Coordinates of C-alpha atoms and ligand atoms in Angstrom, one line a residue:
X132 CA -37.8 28.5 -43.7
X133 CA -37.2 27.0 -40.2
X134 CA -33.5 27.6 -39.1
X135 CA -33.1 25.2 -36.2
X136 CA -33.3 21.8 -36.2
X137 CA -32.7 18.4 -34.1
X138 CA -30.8 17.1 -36.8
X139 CA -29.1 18.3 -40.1
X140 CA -27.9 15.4 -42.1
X141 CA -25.4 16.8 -45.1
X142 CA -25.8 14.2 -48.1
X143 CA -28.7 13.1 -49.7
X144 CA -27.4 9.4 -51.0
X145 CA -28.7 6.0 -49.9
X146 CA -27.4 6.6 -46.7
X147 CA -28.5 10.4 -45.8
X148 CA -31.8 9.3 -47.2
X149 CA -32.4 6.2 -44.9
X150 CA -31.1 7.9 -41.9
X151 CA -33.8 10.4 -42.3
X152 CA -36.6 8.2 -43.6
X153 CA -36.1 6.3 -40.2
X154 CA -35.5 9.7 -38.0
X155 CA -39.0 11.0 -39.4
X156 CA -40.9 7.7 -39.0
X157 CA -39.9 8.2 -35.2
X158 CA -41.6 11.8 -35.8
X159 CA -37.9 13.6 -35.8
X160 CA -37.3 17.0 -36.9
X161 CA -34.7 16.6 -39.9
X162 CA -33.3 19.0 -42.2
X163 CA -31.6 17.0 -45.3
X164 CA -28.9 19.6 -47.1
X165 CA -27.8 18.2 -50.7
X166 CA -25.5 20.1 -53.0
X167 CA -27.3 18.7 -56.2
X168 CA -30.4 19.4 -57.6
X169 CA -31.7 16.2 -56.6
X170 CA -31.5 13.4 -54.2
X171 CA -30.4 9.7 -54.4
X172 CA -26.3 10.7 -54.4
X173 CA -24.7 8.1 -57.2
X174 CA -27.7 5.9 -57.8
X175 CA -30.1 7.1 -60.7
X176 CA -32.6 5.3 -63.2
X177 CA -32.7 7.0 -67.1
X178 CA -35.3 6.2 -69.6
X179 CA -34.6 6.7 -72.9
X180 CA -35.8 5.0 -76.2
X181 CA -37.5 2.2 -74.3
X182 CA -34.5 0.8 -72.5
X183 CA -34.8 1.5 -68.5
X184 CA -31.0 1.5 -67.4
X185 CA -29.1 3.0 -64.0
X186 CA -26.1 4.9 -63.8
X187 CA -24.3 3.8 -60.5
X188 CA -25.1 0.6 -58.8
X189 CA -26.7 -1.6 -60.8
X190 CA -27.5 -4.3 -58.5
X191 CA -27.2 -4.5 -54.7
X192 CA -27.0 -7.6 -52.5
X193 CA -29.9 -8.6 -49.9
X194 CA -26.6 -8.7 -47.4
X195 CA -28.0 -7.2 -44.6
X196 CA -31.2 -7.4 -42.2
X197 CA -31.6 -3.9 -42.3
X198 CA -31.7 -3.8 -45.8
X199 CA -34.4 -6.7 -45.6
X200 CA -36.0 -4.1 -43.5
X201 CA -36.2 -1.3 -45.0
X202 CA -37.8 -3.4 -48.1
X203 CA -40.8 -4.7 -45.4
X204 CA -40.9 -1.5 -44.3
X205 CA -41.7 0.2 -47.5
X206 CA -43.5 -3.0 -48.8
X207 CA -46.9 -1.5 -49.5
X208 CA -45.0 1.3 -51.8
X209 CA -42.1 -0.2 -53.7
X210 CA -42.0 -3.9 -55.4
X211 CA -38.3 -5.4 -54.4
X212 CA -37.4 -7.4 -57.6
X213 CA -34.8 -9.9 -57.3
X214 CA -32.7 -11.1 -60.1
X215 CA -34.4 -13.4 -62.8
X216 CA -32.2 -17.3 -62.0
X217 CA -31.3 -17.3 -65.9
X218 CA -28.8 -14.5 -64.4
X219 CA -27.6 -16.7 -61.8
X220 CA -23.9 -17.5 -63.5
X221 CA -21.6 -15.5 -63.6
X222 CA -18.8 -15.4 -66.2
X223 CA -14.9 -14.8 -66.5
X224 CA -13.3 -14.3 -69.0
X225 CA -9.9 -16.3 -69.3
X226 CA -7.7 -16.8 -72.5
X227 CA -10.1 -15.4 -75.3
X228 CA -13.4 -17.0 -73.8
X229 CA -15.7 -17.1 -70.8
X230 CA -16.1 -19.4 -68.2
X231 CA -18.9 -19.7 -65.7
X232 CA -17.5 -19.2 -62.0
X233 CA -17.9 -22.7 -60.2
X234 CA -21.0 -23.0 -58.1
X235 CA -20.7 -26.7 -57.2
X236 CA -18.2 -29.4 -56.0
X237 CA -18.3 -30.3 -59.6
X238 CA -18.2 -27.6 -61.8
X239 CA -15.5 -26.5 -59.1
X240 CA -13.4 -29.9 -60.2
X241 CA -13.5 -29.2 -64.3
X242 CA -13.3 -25.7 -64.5
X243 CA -10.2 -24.0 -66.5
X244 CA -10.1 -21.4 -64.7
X245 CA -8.1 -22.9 -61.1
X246 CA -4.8 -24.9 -61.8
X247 CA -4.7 -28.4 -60.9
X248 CA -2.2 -27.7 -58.0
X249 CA -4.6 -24.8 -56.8
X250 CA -7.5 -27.5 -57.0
X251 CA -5.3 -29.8 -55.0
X252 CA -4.2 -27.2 -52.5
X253 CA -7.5 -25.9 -51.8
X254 CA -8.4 -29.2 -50.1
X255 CA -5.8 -28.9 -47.5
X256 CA -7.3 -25.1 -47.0
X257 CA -8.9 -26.1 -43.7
X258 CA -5.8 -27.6 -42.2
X259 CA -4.2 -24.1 -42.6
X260 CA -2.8 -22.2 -40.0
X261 CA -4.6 -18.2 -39.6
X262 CA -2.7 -15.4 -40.5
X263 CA -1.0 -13.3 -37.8
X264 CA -1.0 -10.2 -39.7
X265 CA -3.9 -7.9 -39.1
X266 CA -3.1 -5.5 -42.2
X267 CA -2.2 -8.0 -44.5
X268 CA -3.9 -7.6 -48.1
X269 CA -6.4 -9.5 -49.8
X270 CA -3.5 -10.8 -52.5
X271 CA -1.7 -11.8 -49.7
X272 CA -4.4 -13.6 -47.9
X273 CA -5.5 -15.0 -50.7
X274 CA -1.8 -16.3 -51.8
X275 CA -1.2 -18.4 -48.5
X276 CA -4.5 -19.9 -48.1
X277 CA -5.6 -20.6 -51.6
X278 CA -3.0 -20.0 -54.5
X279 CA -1.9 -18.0 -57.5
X280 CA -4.7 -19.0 -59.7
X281 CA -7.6 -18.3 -57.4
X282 CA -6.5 -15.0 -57.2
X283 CA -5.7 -13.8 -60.4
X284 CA -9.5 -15.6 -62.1
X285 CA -11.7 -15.3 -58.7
X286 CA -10.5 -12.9 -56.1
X287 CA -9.4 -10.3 -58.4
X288 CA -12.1 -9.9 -60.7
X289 CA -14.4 -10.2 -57.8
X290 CA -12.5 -7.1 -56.4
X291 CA -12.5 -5.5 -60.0
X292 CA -16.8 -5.9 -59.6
X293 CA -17.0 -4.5 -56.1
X294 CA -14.0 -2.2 -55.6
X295 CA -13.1 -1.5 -59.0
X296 CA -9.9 -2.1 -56.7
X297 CA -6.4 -3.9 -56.4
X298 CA -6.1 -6.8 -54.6
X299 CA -2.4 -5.7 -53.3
X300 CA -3.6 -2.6 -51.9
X301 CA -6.8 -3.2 -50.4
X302 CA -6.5 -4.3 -46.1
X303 CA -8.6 -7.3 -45.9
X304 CA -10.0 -6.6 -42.0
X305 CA -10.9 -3.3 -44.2
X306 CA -12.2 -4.3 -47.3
X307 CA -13.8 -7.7 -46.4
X308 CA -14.6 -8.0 -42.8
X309 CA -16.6 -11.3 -43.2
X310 CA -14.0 -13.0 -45.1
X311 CA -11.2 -11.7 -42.6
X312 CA -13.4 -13.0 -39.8
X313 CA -13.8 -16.4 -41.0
X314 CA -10.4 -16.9 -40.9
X315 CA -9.5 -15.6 -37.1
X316 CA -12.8 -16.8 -35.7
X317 CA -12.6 -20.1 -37.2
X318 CA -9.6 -21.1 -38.8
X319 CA -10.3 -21.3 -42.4
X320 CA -12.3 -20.2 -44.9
X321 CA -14.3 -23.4 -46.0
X322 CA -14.7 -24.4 -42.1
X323 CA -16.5 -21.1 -41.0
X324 CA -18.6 -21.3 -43.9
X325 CA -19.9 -24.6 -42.5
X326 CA -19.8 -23.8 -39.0
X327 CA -21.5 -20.4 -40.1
X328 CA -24.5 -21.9 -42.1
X329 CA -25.6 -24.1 -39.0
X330 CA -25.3 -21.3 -36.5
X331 CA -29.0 -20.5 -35.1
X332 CA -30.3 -17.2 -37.2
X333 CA -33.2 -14.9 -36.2
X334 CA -35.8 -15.0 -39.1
X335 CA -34.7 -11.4 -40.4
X336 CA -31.1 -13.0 -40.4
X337 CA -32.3 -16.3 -42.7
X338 CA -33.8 -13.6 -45.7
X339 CA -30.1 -12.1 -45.4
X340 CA -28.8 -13.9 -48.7
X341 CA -26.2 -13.4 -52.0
X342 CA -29.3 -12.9 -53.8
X343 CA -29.6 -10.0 -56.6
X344 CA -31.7 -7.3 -55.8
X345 CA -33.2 -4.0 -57.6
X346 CA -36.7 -2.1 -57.7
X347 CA -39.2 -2.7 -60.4
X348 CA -38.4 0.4 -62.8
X349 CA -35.0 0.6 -60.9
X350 CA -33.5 1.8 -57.7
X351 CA -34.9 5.8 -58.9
X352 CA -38.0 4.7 -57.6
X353 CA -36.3 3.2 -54.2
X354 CA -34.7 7.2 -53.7
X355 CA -38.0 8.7 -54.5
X356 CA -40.3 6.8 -52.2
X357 CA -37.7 7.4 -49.5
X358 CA -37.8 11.2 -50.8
X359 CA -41.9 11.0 -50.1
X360 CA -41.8 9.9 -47.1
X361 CA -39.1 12.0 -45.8
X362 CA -41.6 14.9 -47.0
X363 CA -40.1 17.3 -49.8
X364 CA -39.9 20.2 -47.0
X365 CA -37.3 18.7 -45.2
X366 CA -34.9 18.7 -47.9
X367 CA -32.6 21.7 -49.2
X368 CA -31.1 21.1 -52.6
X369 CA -28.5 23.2 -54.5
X370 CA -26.5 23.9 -51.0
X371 CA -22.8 25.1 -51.8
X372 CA -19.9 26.4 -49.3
X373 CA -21.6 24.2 -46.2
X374 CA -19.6 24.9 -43.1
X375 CA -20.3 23.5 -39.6
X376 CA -19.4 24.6 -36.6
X377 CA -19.5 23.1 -33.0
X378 CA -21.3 26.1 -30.7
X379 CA -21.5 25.8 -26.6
X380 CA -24.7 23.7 -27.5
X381 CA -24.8 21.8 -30.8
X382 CA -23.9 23.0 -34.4
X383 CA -24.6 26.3 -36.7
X384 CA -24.3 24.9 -40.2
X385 CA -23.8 27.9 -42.6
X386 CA -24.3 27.7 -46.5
X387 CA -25.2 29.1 -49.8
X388 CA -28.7 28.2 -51.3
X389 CA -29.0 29.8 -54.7
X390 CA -26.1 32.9 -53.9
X391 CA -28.1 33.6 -51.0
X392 CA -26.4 33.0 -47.6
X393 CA -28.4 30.9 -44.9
X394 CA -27.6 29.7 -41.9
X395 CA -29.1 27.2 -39.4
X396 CA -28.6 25.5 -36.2
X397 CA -28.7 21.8 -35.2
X398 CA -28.5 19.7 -32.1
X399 CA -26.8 17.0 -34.1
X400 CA -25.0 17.3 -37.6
X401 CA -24.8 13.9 -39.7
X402 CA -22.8 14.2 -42.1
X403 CA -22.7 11.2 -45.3
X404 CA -20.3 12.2 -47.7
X405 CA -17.2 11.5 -49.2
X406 CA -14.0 12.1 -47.4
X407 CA -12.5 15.1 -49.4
X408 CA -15.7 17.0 -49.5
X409 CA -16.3 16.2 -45.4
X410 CA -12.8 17.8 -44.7
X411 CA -13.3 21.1 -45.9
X412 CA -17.3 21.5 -44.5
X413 CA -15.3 20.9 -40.7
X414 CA -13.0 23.9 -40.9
X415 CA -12.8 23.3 -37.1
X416 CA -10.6 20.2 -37.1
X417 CA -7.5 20.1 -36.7
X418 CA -4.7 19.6 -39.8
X419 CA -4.0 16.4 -38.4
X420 CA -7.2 15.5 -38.3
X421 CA -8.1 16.3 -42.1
X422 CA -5.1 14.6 -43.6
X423 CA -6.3 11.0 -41.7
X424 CA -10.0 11.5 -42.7
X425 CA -9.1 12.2 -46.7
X426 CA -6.4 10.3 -47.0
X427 CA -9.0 7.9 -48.7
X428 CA -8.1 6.9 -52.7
X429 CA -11.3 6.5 -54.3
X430 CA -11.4 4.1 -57.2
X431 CA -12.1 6.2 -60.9
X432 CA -14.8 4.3 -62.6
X433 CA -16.0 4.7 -66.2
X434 CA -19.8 3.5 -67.0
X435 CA -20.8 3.2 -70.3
X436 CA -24.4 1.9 -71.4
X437 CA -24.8 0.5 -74.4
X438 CA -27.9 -0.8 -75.5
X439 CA -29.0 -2.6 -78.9
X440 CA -32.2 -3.1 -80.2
X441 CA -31.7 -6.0 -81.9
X442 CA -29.3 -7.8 -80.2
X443 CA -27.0 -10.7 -82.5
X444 CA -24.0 -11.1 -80.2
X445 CA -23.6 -14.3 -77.8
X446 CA -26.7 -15.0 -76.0
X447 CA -26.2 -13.2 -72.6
X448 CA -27.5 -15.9 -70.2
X449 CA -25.6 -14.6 -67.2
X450 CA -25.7 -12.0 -64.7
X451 CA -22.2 -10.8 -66.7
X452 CA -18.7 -11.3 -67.3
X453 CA -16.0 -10.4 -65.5
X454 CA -12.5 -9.2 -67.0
X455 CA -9.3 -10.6 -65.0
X456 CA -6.6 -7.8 -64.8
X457 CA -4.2 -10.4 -65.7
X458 CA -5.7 -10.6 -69.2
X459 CA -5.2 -7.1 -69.7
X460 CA -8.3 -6.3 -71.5
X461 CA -9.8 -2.4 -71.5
X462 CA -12.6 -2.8 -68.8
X463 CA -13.2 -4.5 -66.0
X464 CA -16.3 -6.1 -66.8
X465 CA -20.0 -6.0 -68.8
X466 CA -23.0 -6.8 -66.7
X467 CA -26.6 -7.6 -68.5
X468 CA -29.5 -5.8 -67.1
X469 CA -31.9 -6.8 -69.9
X470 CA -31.0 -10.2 -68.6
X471 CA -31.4 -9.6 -64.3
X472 CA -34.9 -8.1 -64.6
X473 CA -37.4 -8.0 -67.0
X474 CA -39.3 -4.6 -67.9
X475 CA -35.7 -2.9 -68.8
X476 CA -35.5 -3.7 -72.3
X477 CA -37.6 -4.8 -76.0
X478 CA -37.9 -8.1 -76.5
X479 CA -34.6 -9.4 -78.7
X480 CA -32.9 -6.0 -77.0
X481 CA -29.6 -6.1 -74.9
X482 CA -29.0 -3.5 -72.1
X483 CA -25.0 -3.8 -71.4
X484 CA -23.2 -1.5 -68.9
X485 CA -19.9 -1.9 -68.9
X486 CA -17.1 -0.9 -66.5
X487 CA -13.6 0.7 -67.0
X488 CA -10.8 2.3 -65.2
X489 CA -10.2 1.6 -61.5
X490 CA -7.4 1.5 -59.2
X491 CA -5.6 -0.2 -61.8
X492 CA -6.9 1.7 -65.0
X493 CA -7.3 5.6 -63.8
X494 CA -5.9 6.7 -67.1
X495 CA -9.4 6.0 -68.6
X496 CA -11.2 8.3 -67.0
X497 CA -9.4 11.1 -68.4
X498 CA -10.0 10.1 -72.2
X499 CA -12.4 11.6 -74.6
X500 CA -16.1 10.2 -75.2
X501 CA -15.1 9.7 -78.4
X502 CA -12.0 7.2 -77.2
X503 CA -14.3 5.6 -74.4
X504 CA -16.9 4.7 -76.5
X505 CA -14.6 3.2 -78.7
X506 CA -12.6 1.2 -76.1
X507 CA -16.6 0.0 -74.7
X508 CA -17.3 -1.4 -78.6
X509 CA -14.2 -3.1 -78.9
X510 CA -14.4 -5.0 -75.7
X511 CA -18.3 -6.0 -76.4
X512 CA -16.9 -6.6 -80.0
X513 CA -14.5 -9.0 -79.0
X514 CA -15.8 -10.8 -76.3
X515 CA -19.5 -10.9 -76.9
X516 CA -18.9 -11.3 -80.5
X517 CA -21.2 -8.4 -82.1
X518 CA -19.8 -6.2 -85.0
X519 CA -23.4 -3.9 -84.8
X520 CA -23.8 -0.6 -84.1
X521 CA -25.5 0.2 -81.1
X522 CA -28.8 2.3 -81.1
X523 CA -27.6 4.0 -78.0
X524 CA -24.8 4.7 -76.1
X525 CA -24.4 6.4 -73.0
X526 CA -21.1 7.5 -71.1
X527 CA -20.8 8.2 -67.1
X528 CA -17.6 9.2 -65.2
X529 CA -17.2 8.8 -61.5
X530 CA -14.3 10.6 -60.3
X531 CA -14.9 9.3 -56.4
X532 CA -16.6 6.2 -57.3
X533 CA -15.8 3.7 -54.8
X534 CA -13.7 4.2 -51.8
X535 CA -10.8 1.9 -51.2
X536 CA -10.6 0.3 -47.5
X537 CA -6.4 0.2 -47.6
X538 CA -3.6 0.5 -44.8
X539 CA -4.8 4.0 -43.9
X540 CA -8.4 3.3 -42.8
X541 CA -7.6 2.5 -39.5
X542 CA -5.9 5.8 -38.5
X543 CA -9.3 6.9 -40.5
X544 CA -11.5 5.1 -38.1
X545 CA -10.1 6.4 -35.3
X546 CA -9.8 9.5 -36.2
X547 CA -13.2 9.5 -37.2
X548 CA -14.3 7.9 -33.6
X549 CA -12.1 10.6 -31.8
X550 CA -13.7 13.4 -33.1
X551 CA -17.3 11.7 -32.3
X552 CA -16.5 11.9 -28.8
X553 CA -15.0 15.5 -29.2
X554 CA -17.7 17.4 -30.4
X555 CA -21.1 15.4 -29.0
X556 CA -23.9 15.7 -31.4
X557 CA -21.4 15.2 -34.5
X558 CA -21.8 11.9 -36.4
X559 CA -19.4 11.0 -39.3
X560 CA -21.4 8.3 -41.5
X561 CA -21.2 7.4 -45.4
X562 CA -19.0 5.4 -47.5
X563 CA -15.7 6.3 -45.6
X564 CA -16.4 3.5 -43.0
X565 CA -18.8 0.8 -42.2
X566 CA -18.7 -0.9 -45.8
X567 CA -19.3 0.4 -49.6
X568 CA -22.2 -1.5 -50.9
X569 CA -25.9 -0.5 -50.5
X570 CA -26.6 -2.8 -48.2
X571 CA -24.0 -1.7 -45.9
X572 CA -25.0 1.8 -46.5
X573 CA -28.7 1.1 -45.2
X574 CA -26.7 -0.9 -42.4
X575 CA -25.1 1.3 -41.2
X576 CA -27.9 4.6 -41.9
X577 CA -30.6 2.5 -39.4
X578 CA -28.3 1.4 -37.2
X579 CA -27.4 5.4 -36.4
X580 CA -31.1 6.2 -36.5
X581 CA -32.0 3.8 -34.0
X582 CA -28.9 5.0 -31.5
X583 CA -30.9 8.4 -31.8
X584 CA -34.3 7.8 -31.9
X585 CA -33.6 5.4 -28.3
X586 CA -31.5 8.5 -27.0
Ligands
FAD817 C1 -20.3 3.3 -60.5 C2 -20.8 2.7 -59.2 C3 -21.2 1.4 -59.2 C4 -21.6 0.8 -58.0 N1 -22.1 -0.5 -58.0 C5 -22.6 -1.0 -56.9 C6 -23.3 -2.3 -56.9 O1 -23.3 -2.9 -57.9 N2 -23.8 -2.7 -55.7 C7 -23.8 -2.0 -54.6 O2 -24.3 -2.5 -53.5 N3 -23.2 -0.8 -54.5 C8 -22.7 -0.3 -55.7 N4 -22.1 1.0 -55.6 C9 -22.0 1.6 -54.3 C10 -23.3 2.3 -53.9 O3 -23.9 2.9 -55.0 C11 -23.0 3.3 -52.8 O4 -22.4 2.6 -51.7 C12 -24.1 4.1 -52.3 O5 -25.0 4.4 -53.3 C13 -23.5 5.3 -51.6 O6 -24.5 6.0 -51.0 P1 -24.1 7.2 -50.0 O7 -25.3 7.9 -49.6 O8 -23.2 6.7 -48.9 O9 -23.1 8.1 -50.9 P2 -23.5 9.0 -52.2 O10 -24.4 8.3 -53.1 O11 -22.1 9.4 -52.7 O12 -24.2 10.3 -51.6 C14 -23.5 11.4 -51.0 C15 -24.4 12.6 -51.3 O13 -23.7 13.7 -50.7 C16 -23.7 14.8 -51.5 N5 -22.6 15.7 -51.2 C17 -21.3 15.5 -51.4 N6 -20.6 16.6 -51.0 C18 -21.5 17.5 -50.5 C19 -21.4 18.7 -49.9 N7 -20.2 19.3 -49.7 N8 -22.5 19.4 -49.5 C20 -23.8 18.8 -49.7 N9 -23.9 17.6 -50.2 C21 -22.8 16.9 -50.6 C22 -23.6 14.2 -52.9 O14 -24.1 15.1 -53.9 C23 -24.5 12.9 -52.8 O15 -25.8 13.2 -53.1 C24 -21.6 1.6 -56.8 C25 -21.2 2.9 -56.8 C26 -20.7 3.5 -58.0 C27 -20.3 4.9 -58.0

């Protein structure tokens, strides 16, 4: 095996993965180190008893160019599918039923889920004055410019289905940079969404969109093209006890493979994983240091996939429901991939995967299979009305599922930024900056394989 490389990138998620699919296209030498067995991080596809279902991310967003991409770029090898429009509502649930978040002026002026005074008040939203504090949170943001029922049946089960997180803790520059934006660059929220949608894009920008998207046969088969053209030689798997260290020139990256002990040396180290495991493969930074990088709560999420062969309950025309935290229900929400893309499930079946636990809920994490499941056929019990059995049931924990952007991610960032310029060669990517979704994650991977490649 080859000891020295250009580049070692630690982590082989969405982000390790795309880094090096770029950094080899560009005819880089790349050495990916994974501690699993396999690649592809939190994002995986199962078959089992004709249902196709993920564990992870279900869906992403099309929310960046470079995820648009990445998807012309691997065109002749993966089929992009986006989401079928039957999935286009999406439902919350609010005093014992669901309700279809507003899409229009009109369904925006009848539905029960904003107040009257909050449907008043949101019409004098542009007149607002911007907020002068840079850390406040999203409650709080939310609070002055749009009211007390917006948050508690939009903004906080939208935070429930992207953070599994708590609006009162999450730093909204942080957490939702576009949405902070809107409001210092333009004033208000509904005004830079005008202003914004007749601003002159590039023809990449005009495919970004809100749209749904997954991979025919699911995002497994988005990791393993990336895998292939990586090439399966530039990848080490089962790595434990990884240690870098900064040399006169570049990096010696020690490890375990398989007992043995193994060590190589890089020009550059990339490291994409989560914050606790990144501070203890850098013993060479300082306490200081560590404690900024992982201080770094991670939401605790609880997937459970429950499929049904013959499905009875509520017809699930919808990409899924939502669950409020203030209707203190068990989960915070059921999304319907039978529904988003065909291919996944019989005809008459239903795929659900249903979330639980959280910032809010990290109690559930720690319960039995045998409580979970029962907790997960409750909630589709009672609020997609279906007393069956299901023919399958599948439980998944995530102990670092989704890190939260809070007060502490700026002393983070610069921390992170400090020791960039520190030790050259060292870059410090992943989840614990730059955005948590997938398409932020392929943002972010080309943008730091292009800075490289045009070194
Ligand atoms: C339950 C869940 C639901 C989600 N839902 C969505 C969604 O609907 N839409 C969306 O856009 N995003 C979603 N996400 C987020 C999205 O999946 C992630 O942003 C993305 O997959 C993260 O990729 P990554 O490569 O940055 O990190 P990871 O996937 O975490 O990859 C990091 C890799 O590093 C490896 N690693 C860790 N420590 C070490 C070590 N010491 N040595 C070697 N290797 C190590 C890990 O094994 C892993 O393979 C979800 C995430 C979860 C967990």
């Amino acid at each position: 095996m080859k000891l020295d490389h250009d580049i070692i990138i630690v982590g082989a998620g969405l982000t390790g993965l795309t880094i090096a699919y770029y950094l080899r296209k560009a005819g880089k030498d790349v050495l990916v180190l994974e501690k699993d067995e396999q690649a592809g991080g939190v994002i995986n596809t199962l078959h089992e008893d004709g249902f196709t279902f993920e564990t992870g991310p279900n869906t992403g967003i099309i929310g960046s160019p470079e995820l648009v991409e990445l998807f012309d770029d691997l065109k002749e090898k993966i089929q992009p599918e986006t989401a079928n429009p039957k999935a286009n509502k999406r439902w919350i649930w609010k005093n014992g039923k669901w309700h279809a978040l507003p899409s229009g002026l009109l369904s925006a002026v009848f539905t029960p889920l904003f107040s009257l005074k909050d449907k008043f008040r949101i019409l004098a939203e542009p007149f607002r004055k911007p907020g002068s504090n840079p850390d406040e949170t999203v409650d709080q943001l939310v609070l002055r410019r749009m009211g007390k029922s917006y948050l508690n049946y939009a903004v906080d089960p939208f935070i429930s289905g992207i953070y599994a997180g708590d609006p009162s803790r999450l730093v909204t520059r942080y957490a939702l940079p576009k949405l902070y934006n809107l409001e210092q660059n333009y004033g208000s929220f509904i005004k830079g969404a005008i202003k914004k949608k007749k601003e002159p894009k590039s023809d990449i920008e005009k495919r970004v969109s809100r749209e749904v998207f997954s991979v025919k046969g699911g995002l497994k088969n988005l990791i393993q093209i990336l895998v292939d053209e990586i090439g399966a030689e530039n990848f080490l798997f089962n790595c434990s006890d990884i240690q870098v260290s900064p040399k006169s020139e570049g990096f010696k990256v020690n490890l375990s493979s398989k007992n043995d002990p193994l060590e190589f040396s890089a020009n550059k180290v990339i490291t994409t994983i989560d914050s606790h495991n990144l501070s203890s493969i850098l013993p060479f930074i300082s306490e200081e240091e560590r404690n900024k990088i992982s201080e770094l709560n991670y939401a605790k999420v609880v997937q459970a996939v429950v499929c049904y062969k013959k499905w009875n309950g509520i017809e699930l025309n919808a990409f899924g429901g939502l669950i409020p935290s203030k209707e203190k229900r068990n989960s915070l929400g059921i999304l319907f991939p039978g529904t988003l893309f065909e291919g996944r499930a019989p005809l008459d079946a239903a795929i659900l995967s249903i979330f639980m636990g959280g910032m809010k809920r990290p109690d559930i994490i720690e319960k039995s299979d045998q409580e979970i499941k029962k907790i997960a056929l409750s909630e589709i019990s009672e609020t997609l009305k279906t007393e069956k059995e299901p023919d399958l049931i599948k439980i998944f924990r995530y102990h670092s599922a989704i890190p939260q952007y809070e007060l502490s991610s700026g002393e983070r960032f610069n921390t992170i930024e400090s020791l960039q310029q520190q030790y050259e060669g060292l870059i410090l990517a992943g989840n614990i900056r730059d955005g948590i979704g997938m398409a932020d994650r392929v943002k972010q991977a080309k943008q730091i394989a292009l800075q490289l490649i045009n070194e």
